[in-house]
């Protein structure tokens, strides 16, 4: 009986943490102005980046994932997540 209670509690905890993680990463709308594949950078004109406390502007971000970089095209409307990775502003997700 105790094992069943522990499993249910663990499942509830994992569900709650997964839901929290989904809310922690807020997507921001933007337009891709330039893609520099060689330097692994992208220039995006974006709305407010609330998680980074930045107003709307155009700026350059790093992209570490090659597949993510290849999916970006100049002029595309995107929704993305930007975070500080090793002190550098980095796009970590795009949809």
PDB file of C-alpha atoms in Angstrom:
ATOM      1  CA  UNK A   1       0.000   0.000   0.000  1.00  0.00           C
ATOM      2  CA  UNK A   2       2.807   2.439   0.872  1.00  0.00           C
ATOM      3  CA  UNK A   3       4.443   1.755  -2.495  1.00  0.00           C
ATOM      4  CA  UNK A   4       1.247   2.739  -4.320  1.00  0.00           C
ATOM      5  CA  UNK A   5       0.987   5.986  -2.341  1.00  0.00           C
ATOM      6  CA  UNK A   6       4.642   6.802  -3.064  1.00  0.00           C
ATOM      7  CA  UNK A   7       4.158   6.137  -6.796  1.00  0.00           C
ATOM      8  CA  UNK A   8       1.045   8.344  -6.909  1.00  0.00           C
ATOM      9  CA  UNK A   9       2.836  11.116  -5.007  1.00  0.00           C
ATOM     10  CA  UNK A  10       5.851  10.878  -7.304  1.00  0.00           C
ATOM     11  CA  UNK A  11       3.609  11.028 -10.406  1.00  0.00           C
ATOM     12  CA  UNK A  12       1.829  14.106  -9.036  1.00  0.00           C
ATOM     13  CA  UNK A  13       5.150  15.790  -8.273  1.00  0.00           C
ATOM     14  CA  UNK A  14       6.505  15.080 -11.763  1.00  0.00           C
ATOM     15  CA  UNK A  15       3.311  16.402 -13.376  1.00  0.00           C
ATOM     16  CA  UNK A  16       3.483  19.597 -11.334  1.00  0.00           C
ATOM     17  CA  UNK A  17       7.155  20.178 -12.165  1.00  0.00           C
ATOM     18  CA  UNK A  18       6.513  19.552 -15.886  1.00  0.00           C
ATOM     19  CA  UNK A  19       3.662  22.066 -15.856  1.00  0.00           C
ATOM     20  CA  UNK A  20       5.843  24.623 -14.062  1.00  0.00           C
ATOM     21  CA  UNK A  21       8.639  24.100 -16.599  1.00  0.00           C
ATOM     22  CA  UNK A  22       6.221  24.745 -19.465  1.00  0.00           C
ATOM     23  CA  UNK A  23       5.209  28.082 -17.973  1.00  0.00           C
ATOM     24  CA  UNK A  24       8.770  29.094 -17.132  1.00  0.00           C
ATOM     25  CA  UNK A  25       9.704  29.366 -20.808  1.00  0.00           C
ATOM     26  CA  UNK A  26       7.660  32.125 -22.359  1.00  0.00           C
ATOM     27  CA  UNK A  27       7.713  32.487 -26.138  1.00  0.00           C
ATOM     28  CA  UNK A  28       8.211  35.949 -27.664  1.00  0.00           C
ATOM     29  CA  UNK A  29       7.119  37.023 -31.149  1.00  0.00           C
ATOM     30  CA  UNK A  30       9.728  38.307 -33.564  1.00  0.00           C
ATOM     31  CA  UNK A  31      10.850  38.656 -37.178  1.00  0.00           C
ATOM     32  CA  UNK A  32      14.146  37.213 -38.417  1.00  0.00           C
ATOM     33  CA  UNK A  33      16.158  40.023 -40.040  1.00  0.00           C
ATOM     34  CA  UNK A  34      19.420  38.177 -40.714  1.00  0.00           C
ATOM     35  CA  UNK A  35      20.871  34.687 -40.312  1.00  0.00           C
ATOM     36  CA  UNK A  36      24.659  34.310 -40.002  1.00  0.00           C
ATOM     37  CA  UNK A  37      25.145  30.535 -40.102  1.00  0.00           C
ATOM     38  CA  UNK A  38      28.944  30.781 -40.040  1.00  0.00           C
ATOM     39  CA  UNK A  39      28.950  32.758 -36.777  1.00  0.00           C
ATOM     40  CA  UNK A  40      25.895  30.859 -35.420  1.00  0.00           C
ATOM     41  CA  UNK A  41      24.017  34.127 -34.885  1.00  0.00           C
ATOM     42  CA  UNK A  42      20.607  35.487 -35.824  1.00  0.00           C
ATOM     43  CA  UNK A  43      19.285  39.052 -35.799  1.00  0.00           C
ATOM     44  CA  UNK A  44      15.683  39.296 -34.604  1.00  0.00           C
ATOM     45  CA  UNK A  45      13.309  42.255 -34.310  1.00  0.00           C
ATOM     46  CA  UNK A  46      11.342  41.183 -31.235  1.00  0.00           C
ATOM     47  CA  UNK A  47       8.614  42.176 -28.804  1.00  0.00           C
ATOM     48  CA  UNK A  48       9.382  42.644 -25.078  1.00  0.00           C
ATOM     49  CA  UNK A  49      11.530  39.831 -23.666  1.00  0.00           C
ATOM     50  CA  UNK A  50       9.808  39.614 -20.298  1.00  0.00           C
ATOM     51  CA  UNK A  51      12.040  36.864 -18.880  1.00  0.00           C
ATOM     52  CA  UNK A  52      15.128  39.001 -19.618  1.00  0.00           C
ATOM     53  CA  UNK A  53      13.433  42.312 -18.686  1.00  0.00           C
ATOM     54  CA  UNK A  54      14.191  43.837 -22.117  1.00  0.00           C
ATOM     55  CA  UNK A  55      11.994  46.122 -24.191  1.00  0.00           C
ATOM     56  CA  UNK A  56      11.127  45.482 -27.837  1.00  0.00           C
ATOM     57  CA  UNK A  57      14.101  46.058 -30.151  1.00  0.00           C
ATOM     58  CA  UNK A  58      16.261  44.484 -32.852  1.00  0.00           C
ATOM     59  CA  UNK A  59      19.229  42.518 -31.590  1.00  0.00           C
ATOM     60  CA  UNK A  60      21.640  39.678 -32.328  1.00  0.00           C
ATOM     61  CA  UNK A  61      21.339  36.336 -30.530  1.00  0.00           C
ATOM     62  CA  UNK A  62      23.553  33.263 -30.508  1.00  0.00           C
ATOM     63  CA  UNK A  63      22.161  29.887 -31.560  1.00  0.00           C
ATOM     64  CA  UNK A  64      24.001  26.785 -30.366  1.00  0.00           C
ATOM     65  CA  UNK A  65      21.816  24.116 -32.029  1.00  0.00           C
ATOM     66  CA  UNK A  66      22.647  23.753 -35.730  1.00  0.00           C
ATOM     67  CA  UNK A  67      19.212  22.289 -36.539  1.00  0.00           C
ATOM     68  CA  UNK A  68      17.559  25.328 -34.970  1.00  0.00           C
ATOM     69  CA  UNK A  69      19.773  27.671 -36.978  1.00  0.00           C
ATOM     70  CA  UNK A  70      18.961  25.867 -40.238  1.00  0.00           C
ATOM     71  CA  UNK A  71      15.220  26.262 -39.591  1.00  0.00           C
ATOM     72  CA  UNK A  72      15.426  30.086 -39.550  1.00  0.00           C
ATOM     73  CA  UNK A  73      14.877  32.100 -42.724  1.00  0.00           C
ATOM     74  CA  UNK A  74      15.224  35.857 -43.206  1.00  0.00           C
ATOM     75  CA  UNK A  75      11.841  37.602 -43.117  1.00  0.00           C
ATOM     76  CA  UNK A  76      10.154  34.771 -41.173  1.00  0.00           C
ATOM     77  CA  UNK A  77       7.736  35.507 -38.338  1.00  0.00           C
ATOM     78  CA  UNK A  78       8.711  33.346 -35.383  1.00  0.00           C
ATOM     79  CA  UNK A  79       8.001  32.754 -31.725  1.00  0.00           C
ATOM     80  CA  UNK A  80      11.123  32.044 -29.703  1.00  0.00           C
ATOM     81  CA  UNK A  81      12.626  31.631 -26.255  1.00  0.00           C
ATOM     82  CA  UNK A  82      15.804  33.547 -25.434  1.00  0.00           C
ATOM     83  CA  UNK A  83      17.907  32.935 -22.345  1.00  0.00           C
ATOM     84  CA  UNK A  84      21.323  33.867 -21.002  1.00  0.00           C
ATOM     85  CA  UNK A  85      23.622  30.907 -21.651  1.00  0.00           C
ATOM     86  CA  UNK A  86      27.143  31.377 -20.299  1.00  0.00           C
ATOM     87  CA  UNK A  87      26.480  35.129 -20.209  1.00  0.00           C
ATOM     88  CA  UNK A  88      25.410  35.300 -23.888  1.00  0.00           C
ATOM     89  CA  UNK A  89      21.868  35.951 -25.130  1.00  0.00           C
ATOM     90  CA  UNK A  90      20.905  32.724 -26.857  1.00  0.00           C
ATOM     91  CA  UNK A  91      17.814  31.499 -28.704  1.00  0.00           C
ATOM     92  CA  UNK A  92      17.011  28.112 -27.161  1.00  0.00           C
ATOM     93  CA  UNK A  93      13.639  27.302 -28.804  1.00  0.00           C
ATOM     94  CA  UNK A  94      11.699  28.349 -31.900  1.00  0.00           C
ATOM     95  CA  UNK A  95       8.185  27.532 -33.046  1.00  0.00           C
TER      96      UNK A  95
END
